[in-house]
C-alpha cells in the first residue's frame, strides 16, 4: 500500500506559529483526501514526548533516530536520510536533500522573507532558509507556495527548476468557543508570534495615535480607550509589548498580552473583537487575515502583497511601517458601524473561497498522477 509521509516536526517546536497550524491542518486534510489505497503518516525527530505530533486519522508519528538539531544538521549537510514512504511532503524547508529513485518529495515554501526582510529573522535562520529553499527549488519534485505573490517573488530570487503549485491555506475550524474571562467590550485584536516581522511595534504606536488633538469629539469617544489584545507566543527579537506601550505613554492595561490560546479560546477572542489588525512587514499568506474574515470580523492589514492577495478588497489596506496610517484605518472601522459591517460581510464571502481540501489536493497532485 503506497504511503505519503509528512514531516511533522513543526508540531513539536517550542513556538509552532503559523507553520505549526499549517502542518496540523494540512495533515488532517491529506488524510481525508487520500487517493484510493494510499495511507498518510507523520514523522518527527527523536523527542522525549511526541504526543503533540499525533493527528487523528494520520498514522504515527514515526520517530527518526536523530534528535532535532542532529536531524536539521544532517539534512542541511545533504545526508540522504529518507524518512520512509513512497512520497514525502515537507510542510517547511526542513526536508531530505532529495528523493531516492522511484519516490517523490515536495516542499512547502511559505514566504520569501529570508531574502526580502532578512533583518526580521535571526542571521542563522535567514541563512538556513535561503540554502534549504534554494536546494528544494533545484532537487525536489515540486514546490507548494501559498500565494501567487510568493511564487512570483521566489522565481525572481531563486533558480526554480521544479514545478511550483499555488495552494492557499484553508479556513481552520476552531470548534466551539470557550469563554475567556476579562475581555473588554471593544478591542483591537492581533494574532501571531510576537517578533519583529509582525509589526507589533508599529501597532502599539498606532494605538497611541488613535486619539489626536485634531480628532472630533465623536472620534475621540469612539477610540480613546479601546485596548489592544495580543494573542501569540513570544518569538525571537525581544519584542516586549508592555515596554512599547509604556514608551508611547499608554496607560497600564491598554495593551493586554494573552499568549498562546487553545483553539476554543481563540474562537471566542476572535468573534468578540471589534477589528483585527495585521501590521506585518512581510508575510507569505497571513492566516490571521483569513481567520478574522471567516469569523466575520473586519480587518485592517498592511500592503504586503500576500496579504493583499488573500483579502482581495475585503479589508482596509495601509502602508507597511506607517503607524499613523494604521491608526487612521483602525479609527475608520471603530467609528463607522456601516463600514465595519460591510467589511465583515465582504470578508465572510472571501473566506469561503479557502479550504484545506484544496491545499491537500495540490500536494497529492504533485505525487499521484
mmCIF file of C-alpha atoms in Angstrom:
data_model
loop_
_atom_site.group_PDB
_atom_site.id
_atom_site.type_symbol
_atom_site.label_atom_id
_atom_site.label_comp_id
_atom_site.label_asym_id
_atom_site.label_seq_id
_atom_site.Cartn_x
_atom_site.Cartn_y
_atom_site.Cartn_z
ATOM 1 C CA UNK A 1 0.000 0.000 0.000
ATOM 2 C CA UNK A 2 1.635 3.340 -1.025
ATOM 3 C CA UNK A 3 2.359 5.812 1.776
ATOM 4 C CA UNK A 4 2.687 9.590 1.951
ATOM 5 C CA UNK A 5 4.923 10.634 4.837
ATOM 6 C CA UNK A 6 4.612 14.195 6.160
ATOM 7 C CA UNK A 7 7.380 15.752 8.233
ATOM 8 C CA UNK A 8 5.518 16.877 11.364
ATOM 9 C CA UNK A 9 8.475 18.285 13.291
ATOM 10 C CA UNK A 10 6.987 21.793 13.437
ATOM 11 C CA UNK A 11 4.229 20.491 15.696
ATOM 12 C CA UNK A 12 6.875 19.855 18.370
ATOM 13 C CA UNK A 13 8.588 23.240 18.040
ATOM 14 C CA UNK A 14 8.780 25.467 21.109
ATOM 15 C CA UNK A 15 6.881 28.118 19.142
ATOM 16 C CA UNK A 16 4.894 26.289 16.418
ATOM 17 C CA UNK A 17 3.491 29.546 14.993
ATOM 18 C CA UNK A 18 1.558 29.710 11.751
ATOM 19 C CA UNK A 19 3.603 26.914 10.178
ATOM 20 C CA UNK A 20 2.562 24.683 13.044
ATOM 21 C CA UNK A 21 -1.114 25.352 12.360
ATOM 22 C CA UNK A 22 -0.484 24.803 8.647
ATOM 23 C CA UNK A 23 1.201 21.446 9.330
ATOM 24 C CA UNK A 24 -1.614 20.179 11.548
ATOM 25 C CA UNK A 25 -4.434 21.279 9.250
ATOM 26 C CA UNK A 26 -2.723 20.035 6.093
ATOM 27 C CA UNK A 27 -2.038 16.636 7.690
ATOM 28 C CA UNK A 28 -5.722 16.212 8.511
ATOM 29 C CA UNK A 29 -6.766 17.253 5.023
ATOM 30 C CA UNK A 30 -4.228 14.951 3.356
ATOM 31 C CA UNK A 31 -5.620 12.018 5.320
ATOM 32 C CA UNK A 32 -9.198 12.985 4.413
ATOM 33 C CA UNK A 33 -8.395 13.308 0.679
ATOM 34 C CA UNK A 34 -6.009 10.380 0.255
ATOM 35 C CA UNK A 35 -6.398 8.617 -3.117
ATOM 36 C CA UNK A 36 -7.648 5.025 -3.000
ATOM 37 C CA UNK A 37 -5.045 2.724 -1.492
ATOM 38 C CA UNK A 38 -2.823 5.478 -0.058
ATOM 39 C CA UNK A 39 -2.077 5.996 3.636
ATOM 40 C CA UNK A 40 -0.760 9.124 5.364
ATOM 41 C CA UNK A 41 1.808 9.065 8.168
ATOM 42 C CA UNK A 42 3.655 11.670 10.199
ATOM 43 C CA UNK A 43 7.363 11.588 11.000
ATOM 44 C CA UNK A 44 9.397 13.509 13.582
ATOM 45 C CA UNK A 45 12.874 13.624 15.072
ATOM 46 C CA UNK A 46 13.622 11.827 18.321
ATOM 47 C CA UNK A 47 11.906 13.579 21.236
ATOM 48 C CA UNK A 48 11.119 12.508 24.764
ATOM 49 C CA UNK A 49 7.433 13.193 24.076
ATOM 50 C CA UNK A 50 5.858 13.210 20.596
ATOM 51 C CA UNK A 51 2.221 13.432 21.696
ATOM 52 C CA UNK A 52 1.750 16.903 20.170
ATOM 53 C CA UNK A 53 2.527 15.427 16.734
ATOM 54 C CA UNK A 54 -0.320 12.896 16.860
ATOM 55 C CA UNK A 55 -3.152 13.783 14.485
ATOM 56 C CA UNK A 56 -6.459 11.922 14.256
ATOM 57 C CA UNK A 57 -6.616 9.883 11.057
ATOM 58 C CA UNK A 58 -2.855 10.076 10.500
ATOM 59 C CA UNK A 59 -0.584 7.130 11.312
ATOM 60 C CA UNK A 60 2.346 7.644 13.660
ATOM 61 C CA UNK A 61 4.248 9.742 14.139
ATOM 62 C CA UNK A 62 7.171 7.613 13.071
ATOM 63 C CA UNK A 63 10.248 8.641 15.084
ATOM 64 C CA UNK A 64 13.586 9.037 13.300
ATOM 65 C CA UNK A 65 16.799 8.007 15.116
ATOM 66 C CA UNK A 66 18.211 11.565 15.296
ATOM 67 C CA UNK A 67 17.251 14.304 17.779
ATOM 68 C CA UNK A 68 16.016 17.606 16.291
ATOM 69 C CA UNK A 69 19.303 19.501 15.975
ATOM 70 C CA UNK A 70 21.090 16.473 14.564
ATOM 71 C CA UNK A 71 18.314 15.929 12.011
ATOM 72 C CA UNK A 72 18.458 19.578 10.924
ATOM 73 C CA UNK A 73 22.241 19.365 10.588
ATOM 74 C CA UNK A 74 22.133 16.060 8.719
ATOM 75 C CA UNK A 75 19.634 17.187 6.113
ATOM 76 C CA UNK A 76 21.352 20.559 5.780
ATOM 77 C CA UNK A 77 24.628 18.727 5.069
ATOM 78 C CA UNK A 78 22.966 16.575 2.423
ATOM 79 C CA UNK A 79 22.845 13.281 4.311
ATOM 80 C CA UNK A 80 20.375 11.103 2.327
ATOM 81 C CA UNK A 81 18.289 10.042 5.308
ATOM 82 C CA UNK A 82 14.911 9.187 3.801
ATOM 83 C CA UNK A 83 12.096 9.262 6.395
ATOM 84 C CA UNK A 84 10.249 6.387 4.741
ATOM 85 C CA UNK A 85 7.260 6.151 2.461
ATOM 86 C CA UNK A 86 6.734 6.291 -1.274
ATOM 87 C CA UNK A 87 6.293 10.070 -1.155
ATOM 88 C CA UNK A 88 7.307 12.742 1.352
ATOM 89 C CA UNK A 89 5.867 16.187 1.913
ATOM 90 C CA UNK A 90 7.777 18.745 3.968
ATOM 91 C CA UNK A 91 5.462 21.496 5.298
ATOM 92 C CA UNK A 92 8.554 23.658 5.960
ATOM 93 C CA UNK A 93 12.004 23.722 4.311
ATOM 94 C CA UNK A 94 13.184 21.050 6.779
ATOM 95 C CA UNK A 95 13.412 18.242 4.219
ATOM 96 C CA UNK A 96 15.724 15.494 2.980
ATOM 97 C CA UNK A 97 18.090 16.627 0.227
ATOM 98 C CA UNK A 98 16.257 14.689 -2.492
ATOM 99 C CA UNK A 99 14.039 11.671 -3.087
ATOM 100 C CA UNK A 100 15.518 8.268 -3.944
ATOM 101 C CA UNK A 101 14.764 6.889 -7.388
ATOM 102 C CA UNK A 102 11.120 5.934 -7.737
ATOM 103 C CA UNK A 103 9.949 8.137 -4.861
ATOM 104 C CA UNK A 104 8.914 11.793 -4.683
ATOM 105 C CA UNK A 105 9.461 14.844 -2.479
ATOM 106 C CA UNK A 106 7.502 18.093 -2.268
ATOM 107 C CA UNK A 107 8.312 21.071 -0.061
ATOM 108 C CA UNK A 108 6.142 23.997 1.036
ATOM 109 C CA UNK A 109 7.848 27.393 0.801
ATOM 110 C CA UNK A 110 5.775 29.769 2.897
ATOM 111 C CA UNK A 111 7.405 33.088 2.023
ATOM 112 C CA UNK A 112 10.480 34.881 0.697
ATOM 113 C CA UNK A 113 11.210 36.702 3.958
ATOM 114 C CA UNK A 114 14.791 35.282 4.198
ATOM 115 C CA UNK A 115 15.588 37.290 1.063
ATOM 116 C CA UNK A 116 13.205 40.251 1.257
ATOM 117 C CA UNK A 117 13.403 41.001 5.002
ATOM 118 C CA UNK A 118 16.337 39.031 6.475
ATOM 119 C CA UNK A 119 16.614 41.521 9.332
ATOM 120 C CA UNK A 120 13.325 40.207 10.726
ATOM 121 C CA UNK A 121 14.866 36.753 11.262
ATOM 122 C CA UNK A 122 17.925 35.591 13.139
ATOM 123 C CA UNK A 123 21.028 35.607 10.890
ATOM 124 C CA UNK A 124 21.294 31.849 11.270
ATOM 125 C CA UNK A 125 17.608 31.355 10.480
ATOM 126 C CA UNK A 126 17.700 33.546 7.371
ATOM 127 C CA UNK A 127 20.813 31.798 6.037
ATOM 128 C CA UNK A 128 19.436 28.309 6.723
ATOM 129 C CA UNK A 129 16.138 29.046 4.997
ATOM 130 C CA UNK A 130 17.859 30.502 1.919
ATOM 131 C CA UNK A 131 20.038 27.425 1.499
ATOM 132 C CA UNK A 132 17.292 24.872 2.119
ATOM 133 C CA UNK A 133 14.729 26.582 -0.121
ATOM 134 C CA UNK A 134 17.255 27.045 -2.932
ATOM 135 C CA UNK A 135 18.135 23.348 -2.750
ATOM 136 C CA UNK A 136 14.478 22.290 -2.793
ATOM 137 C CA UNK A 137 13.916 24.529 -5.817
ATOM 138 C CA UNK A 138 16.593 22.512 -7.642
ATOM 139 C CA UNK A 139 16.177 18.969 -6.333
ATOM 140 C CA UNK A 140 12.650 18.382 -5.025
ATOM 141 C CA UNK A 141 9.939 17.041 -7.293
ATOM 142 C CA UNK A 142 7.741 20.038 -6.623
ATOM 143 C CA UNK A 143 7.213 23.149 -4.528
ATOM 144 C CA UNK A 144 3.998 24.272 -2.861
ATOM 145 C CA UNK A 145 3.532 28.008 -2.178
ATOM 146 C CA UNK A 146 0.534 29.691 -0.516
ATOM 147 C CA UNK A 147 0.077 32.673 -2.840
ATOM 148 C CA UNK A 148 0.872 33.891 -6.329
ATOM 149 C CA UNK A 149 2.818 36.689 -4.643
ATOM 150 C CA UNK A 150 5.245 34.166 -3.145
ATOM 151 C CA UNK A 151 5.515 32.262 -6.430
ATOM 152 C CA UNK A 152 6.451 35.420 -8.342
ATOM 153 C CA UNK A 153 8.921 36.701 -5.781
ATOM 154 C CA UNK A 154 10.567 33.311 -5.305
ATOM 155 C CA UNK A 155 11.126 32.984 -9.046
ATOM 156 C CA UNK A 156 12.904 36.353 -9.011
ATOM 157 C CA UNK A 157 15.247 35.333 -6.220
ATOM 158 C CA UNK A 158 15.941 31.619 -6.760
ATOM 159 C CA UNK A 159 16.571 29.396 -9.780
ATOM 160 C CA UNK A 160 13.378 27.335 -9.557
ATOM 161 C CA UNK A 161 13.793 24.185 -11.669
ATOM 162 C CA UNK A 162 10.836 22.164 -10.410
ATOM 163 C CA UNK A 163 7.062 22.575 -10.806
ATOM 164 C CA UNK A 164 5.525 25.127 -8.427
ATOM 165 C CA UNK A 165 1.887 24.911 -7.372
ATOM 166 C CA UNK A 166 -0.029 27.647 -5.564
ATOM 167 C CA UNK A 167 -2.135 26.161 -2.790
ATOM 168 C CA UNK A 168 -3.715 28.702 -0.464
ATOM 169 C CA UNK A 169 -4.259 27.837 3.169
ATOM 170 C CA UNK A 170 -7.736 26.908 4.273
ATOM 171 C CA UNK A 171 -10.172 28.186 6.840
ATOM 172 C CA UNK A 172 -9.485 26.388 10.096
ATOM 173 C CA UNK A 173 -12.456 25.054 12.022
ATOM 174 C CA UNK A 174 -11.543 26.244 15.508
ATOM 175 C CA UNK A 175 -14.524 24.473 17.059
ATOM 176 C CA UNK A 176 -16.946 25.828 19.663
ATOM 177 C CA UNK A 177 -15.945 28.900 21.619
ATOM 178 C CA UNK A 178 -14.724 28.713 25.205
ATOM 179 C CA UNK A 179 -15.127 31.742 27.476
ATOM 180 C CA UNK A 180 -12.092 33.948 28.051
ATOM 181 C CA UNK A 181 -12.646 35.910 31.287
ATOM 182 C CA UNK A 182 -12.000 39.617 31.459
ATOM 183 C CA UNK A 183 -12.221 40.562 27.799
ATOM 184 C CA UNK A 184 -13.198 44.211 27.275
ATOM 185 C CA UNK A 185 -16.387 45.112 25.459
ATOM 186 C CA UNK A 186 -14.449 46.507 22.471
ATOM 187 C CA UNK A 187 -10.862 45.870 21.451
ATOM 188 C CA UNK A 188 -8.369 45.727 18.617
ATOM 189 C CA UNK A 189 -7.011 42.195 18.202
ATOM 190 C CA UNK A 190 -3.710 40.976 16.765
ATOM 191 C CA UNK A 191 -2.847 37.289 16.408
ATOM 192 C CA UNK A 192 0.615 35.892 15.738
ATOM 193 C CA UNK A 193 4.062 35.228 17.129
ATOM 194 C CA UNK A 194 5.354 38.336 18.899
ATOM 195 C CA UNK A 195 8.506 39.085 16.917
ATOM 196 C CA UNK A 196 9.882 41.930 14.746
ATOM 197 C CA UNK A 197 8.400 40.774 11.422
ATOM 198 C CA UNK A 198 4.860 41.020 12.769
ATOM 199 C CA UNK A 199 4.992 44.802 13.224
ATOM 200 C CA UNK A 200 3.747 44.843 16.811
ATOM 201 C CA UNK A 201 5.889 47.920 17.467
ATOM 202 C CA UNK A 202 4.009 49.816 14.749
ATOM 203 C CA UNK A 203 0.667 48.587 16.073
ATOM 204 C CA UNK A 204 1.366 49.752 19.625
ATOM 205 C CA UNK A 205 2.461 53.152 18.299
ATOM 206 C CA UNK A 206 -0.735 53.374 16.248
ATOM 207 C CA UNK A 207 -2.763 52.772 19.397
ATOM 208 C CA UNK A 208 -1.185 55.856 20.932
ATOM 209 C CA UNK A 209 -2.250 57.855 17.852
ATOM 210 C CA UNK A 210 -5.894 56.783 17.868
ATOM 211 C CA UNK A 211 -6.940 59.919 19.721
ATOM 212 C CA UNK A 212 -5.290 63.088 18.467
ATOM 213 C CA UNK A 213 -5.904 66.752 19.196
ATOM 214 C CA UNK A 214 -7.447 67.297 15.774
ATOM 215 C CA UNK A 215 -9.946 64.447 16.175
ATOM 216 C CA UNK A 216 -13.611 65.342 16.598
ATOM 217 C CA UNK A 217 -15.273 64.595 19.948
ATOM 218 C CA UNK A 218 -17.147 61.690 18.331
ATOM 219 C CA UNK A 219 -13.906 60.168 17.028
ATOM 220 C CA UNK A 220 -12.203 60.561 20.392
ATOM 221 C CA UNK A 221 -15.166 58.968 22.152
ATOM 222 C CA UNK A 222 -15.036 56.048 19.713
ATOM 223 C CA UNK A 223 -11.339 55.270 20.031
ATOM 224 C CA UNK A 224 -9.753 56.890 23.099
ATOM 225 C CA UNK A 225 -9.898 53.909 25.428
ATOM 226 C CA UNK A 226 -10.058 50.983 23.014
ATOM 227 C CA UNK A 227 -7.426 48.462 24.179
ATOM 228 C CA UNK A 228 -5.186 46.162 22.168
ATOM 229 C CA UNK A 229 -5.346 42.420 22.802
ATOM 230 C CA UNK A 230 -2.416 40.312 21.570
ATOM 231 C CA UNK A 231 -2.655 36.546 21.085
ATOM 232 C CA UNK A 232 0.541 34.616 20.419
ATOM 233 C CA UNK A 233 3.748 33.362 21.931
ATOM 234 C CA UNK A 234 6.906 35.453 22.236
ATOM 235 C CA UNK A 235 9.322 34.752 19.406
ATOM 236 C CA UNK A 236 12.864 35.907 18.886
ATOM 237 C CA UNK A 237 13.987 39.542 18.863
ATOM 238 C CA UNK A 238 12.889 40.663 22.301
ATOM 239 C CA UNK A 239 9.698 42.438 21.251
ATOM 240 C CA UNK A 240 8.045 43.480 24.518
ATOM 241 C CA UNK A 241 4.519 44.895 24.008
ATOM 242 C CA UNK A 242 4.255 46.148 27.604
ATOM 243 C CA UNK A 243 7.517 48.064 27.323
ATOM 244 C CA UNK A 244 6.448 49.509 23.971
ATOM 245 C CA UNK A 245 3.160 50.618 25.482
ATOM 246 C CA UNK A 246 4.951 52.409 28.314
ATOM 247 C CA UNK A 247 7.311 54.113 25.855
ATOM 248 C CA UNK A 248 4.324 55.514 23.965
ATOM 249 C CA UNK A 249 2.626 56.744 27.123
ATOM 250 C CA UNK A 250 -0.223 54.241 27.104
ATOM 251 C CA UNK A 251 -1.755 53.514 30.496
ATOM 252 C CA UNK A 252 -1.381 50.131 32.155
ATOM 253 C CA UNK A 253 -3.881 47.653 30.768
ATOM 254 C CA UNK A 254 -4.275 49.363 27.376
ATOM 255 C CA UNK A 255 -2.183 46.560 25.847
ATOM 256 C CA UNK A 256 -3.063 43.070 27.049
ATOM 257 C CA UNK A 257 -0.978 40.021 26.088
ATOM 258 C CA UNK A 258 -2.855 36.716 26.316
ATOM 259 C CA UNK A 259 -0.083 34.470 24.993
ATOM 260 C CA UNK A 260 -0.886 31.241 23.211
ATOM 261 C CA UNK A 261 -4.542 30.173 23.387
ATOM 262 C CA UNK A 262 -6.344 26.920 22.741
ATOM 263 C CA UNK A 263 -8.477 26.948 19.590
ATOM 264 C CA UNK A 264 -11.739 27.248 21.540
ATOM 265 C CA UNK A 265 -10.410 30.304 23.381
ATOM 266 C CA UNK A 266 -9.112 31.826 20.141
ATOM 267 C CA UNK A 267 -12.570 31.402 18.643
ATOM 268 C CA UNK A 268 -14.061 33.422 21.481
ATOM 269 C CA UNK A 269 -11.434 36.160 21.299
ATOM 270 C CA UNK A 270 -11.808 36.429 17.516
ATOM 271 C CA UNK A 271 -15.587 36.641 17.486
ATOM 272 C CA UNK A 272 -15.719 39.356 20.137
ATOM 273 C CA UNK A 273 -13.053 41.588 18.559
ATOM 274 C CA UNK A 274 -14.071 44.940 17.091
ATOM 275 C CA UNK A 275 -11.340 44.757 14.440
ATOM 276 C CA UNK A 276 -8.335 42.562 13.699
ATOM 277 C CA UNK A 277 -5.076 44.349 12.909
ATOM 278 C CA UNK A 278 -2.375 42.612 10.856
ATOM 279 C CA UNK A 279 0.573 45.051 10.783
ATOM 280 C CA UNK A 280 3.108 42.586 9.355
ATOM 281 C CA UNK A 281 6.164 43.771 7.477
ATOM 282 C CA UNK A 282 6.267 40.590 5.384
ATOM 283 C CA UNK A 283 4.074 37.503 5.003
ATOM 284 C CA UNK A 284 3.627 34.596 2.637
ATOM 285 C CA UNK A 285 -0.094 34.203 3.316
ATOM 286 C CA UNK A 286 -1.353 35.667 6.583
ATOM 287 C CA UNK A 287 -3.617 33.181 8.360
ATOM 288 C CA UNK A 288 -4.876 35.822 10.842
ATOM 289 C CA UNK A 289 -6.441 37.724 7.935
ATOM 290 C CA UNK A 290 -8.309 34.634 6.765
ATOM 291 C CA UNK A 291 -9.313 33.541 10.268
ATOM 292 C CA UNK A 292 -10.654 37.000 11.077
ATOM 293 C CA UNK A 293 -12.645 37.188 7.844
ATOM 294 C CA UNK A 294 -14.088 33.721 8.418
ATOM 295 C CA UNK A 295 -15.197 34.848 11.895
ATOM 296 C CA UNK A 296 -16.995 37.875 10.436
ATOM 297 C CA UNK A 297 -14.586 40.428 11.924
ATOM 298 C CA UNK A 298 -13.351 43.458 9.920
ATOM 299 C CA UNK A 299 -9.630 43.529 9.133
ATOM 300 C CA UNK A 300 -7.023 46.268 8.729
ATOM 301 C CA UNK A 301 -3.731 44.999 7.306
ATOM 302 C CA UNK A 302 -0.567 46.255 5.660
ATOM 303 C CA UNK A 303 0.089 46.379 1.926
ATOM 304 C CA UNK A 304 2.260 43.270 1.923
ATOM 305 C CA UNK A 305 1.461 41.647 -1.466
ATOM 306 C CA UNK A 306 0.443 38.286 0.005
ATOM 307 C CA UNK A 307 -1.982 39.889 2.463
ATOM 308 C CA UNK A 308 -3.489 41.995 -0.321
ATOM 309 C CA UNK A 309 -3.937 38.839 -2.411
ATOM 310 C CA UNK A 310 -5.669 36.996 0.415
ATOM 311 C CA UNK A 311 -8.110 39.760 1.387
ATOM 312 C CA UNK A 312 -8.822 40.756 -2.245
ATOM 313 C CA UNK A 313 -10.532 44.034 -1.381
ATOM 314 C CA UNK A 314 -12.348 42.747 1.709
ATOM 315 C CA UNK A 315 -10.153 44.689 4.174
ATOM 316 C CA UNK A 316 -8.646 48.121 4.733
ATOM 317 C CA UNK A 317 -5.046 48.224 3.480
ATOM 318 C CA UNK A 318 -2.388 50.580 4.870
ATOM 319 C CA UNK A 319 1.319 51.072 4.067
ATOM 320 C CA UNK A 320 3.780 48.884 5.950
ATOM 321 C CA UNK A 321 5.535 50.585 8.843
ATOM 322 C CA UNK A 322 3.185 53.591 8.849
ATOM 323 C CA UNK A 323 1.721 53.883 12.358
ATOM 324 C CA UNK A 324 -0.379 56.932 11.520
ATOM 325 C CA UNK A 325 -1.984 55.246 8.508
ATOM 326 C CA UNK A 326 -2.669 52.161 10.621
ATOM 327 C CA UNK A 327 -4.270 54.317 13.312
ATOM 328 C CA UNK A 328 -6.440 56.002 10.685
ATOM 329 C CA UNK A 329 -7.559 52.626 9.332
ATOM 330 C CA UNK A 330 -8.443 51.331 12.769
ATOM 331 C CA UNK A 331 -10.255 54.586 13.584
ATOM 332 C CA UNK A 332 -12.405 54.259 10.468
ATOM 333 C CA UNK A 333 -13.596 50.803 11.473
ATOM 334 C CA UNK A 334 -14.093 51.683 15.135
ATOM 335 C CA UNK A 335 -16.162 54.811 14.411
ATOM 336 C CA UNK A 336 -18.144 53.728 11.328
ATOM 337 C CA UNK A 337 -20.539 50.822 12.023
ATOM 338 C CA UNK A 338 -21.668 50.690 8.394
ATOM 339 C CA UNK A 339 -18.087 50.281 7.187
ATOM 340 C CA UNK A 340 -17.385 47.618 9.817
ATOM 341 C CA UNK A 341 -20.493 45.688 8.748
ATOM 342 C CA UNK A 342 -19.563 45.888 5.053
ATOM 343 C CA UNK A 343 -16.028 44.664 5.707
ATOM 344 C CA UNK A 344 -17.345 41.796 7.809
ATOM 345 C CA UNK A 345 -19.773 40.752 5.063
ATOM 346 C CA UNK A 346 -17.154 41.016 2.321
ATOM 347 C CA UNK A 347 -14.680 39.081 4.473
ATOM 348 C CA UNK A 348 -17.084 36.210 5.050
ATOM 349 C CA UNK A 349 -17.686 35.976 1.323
ATOM 350 C CA UNK A 350 -13.955 35.999 0.567
ATOM 351 C CA UNK A 351 -13.113 33.428 3.269
ATOM 352 C CA UNK A 352 -15.495 30.941 1.667
ATOM 353 C CA UNK A 353 -13.001 30.575 -1.207
ATOM 354 C CA UNK A 354 -10.357 28.916 1.001
ATOM 355 C CA UNK A 355 -10.365 25.246 2.028
ATOM 356 C CA UNK A 356 -7.743 22.859 3.390
ATOM 357 C CA UNK A 357 -9.124 20.265 0.980
ATOM 358 C CA UNK A 358 -7.878 22.341 -1.954
ATOM 359 C CA UNK A 359 -4.466 22.723 -0.327
ATOM 360 C CA UNK A 360 -4.216 18.969 0.230
ATOM 361 C CA UNK A 361 -5.291 18.165 -3.313
ATOM 362 C CA UNK A 362 -2.431 20.290 -4.653
ATOM 363 C CA UNK A 363 0.042 18.216 -2.641
ATOM 364 C CA UNK A 364 -1.499 14.949 -3.828
ATOM 365 C CA UNK A 365 -1.347 16.141 -7.430
ATOM 366 C CA UNK A 366 2.419 16.530 -7.052
ATOM 367 C CA UNK A 367 2.777 12.871 -6.115
ATOM 368 C CA UNK A 368 -0.078 10.995 -7.792
ATOM 369 C CA UNK A 369 -0.728 11.387 -11.498
#
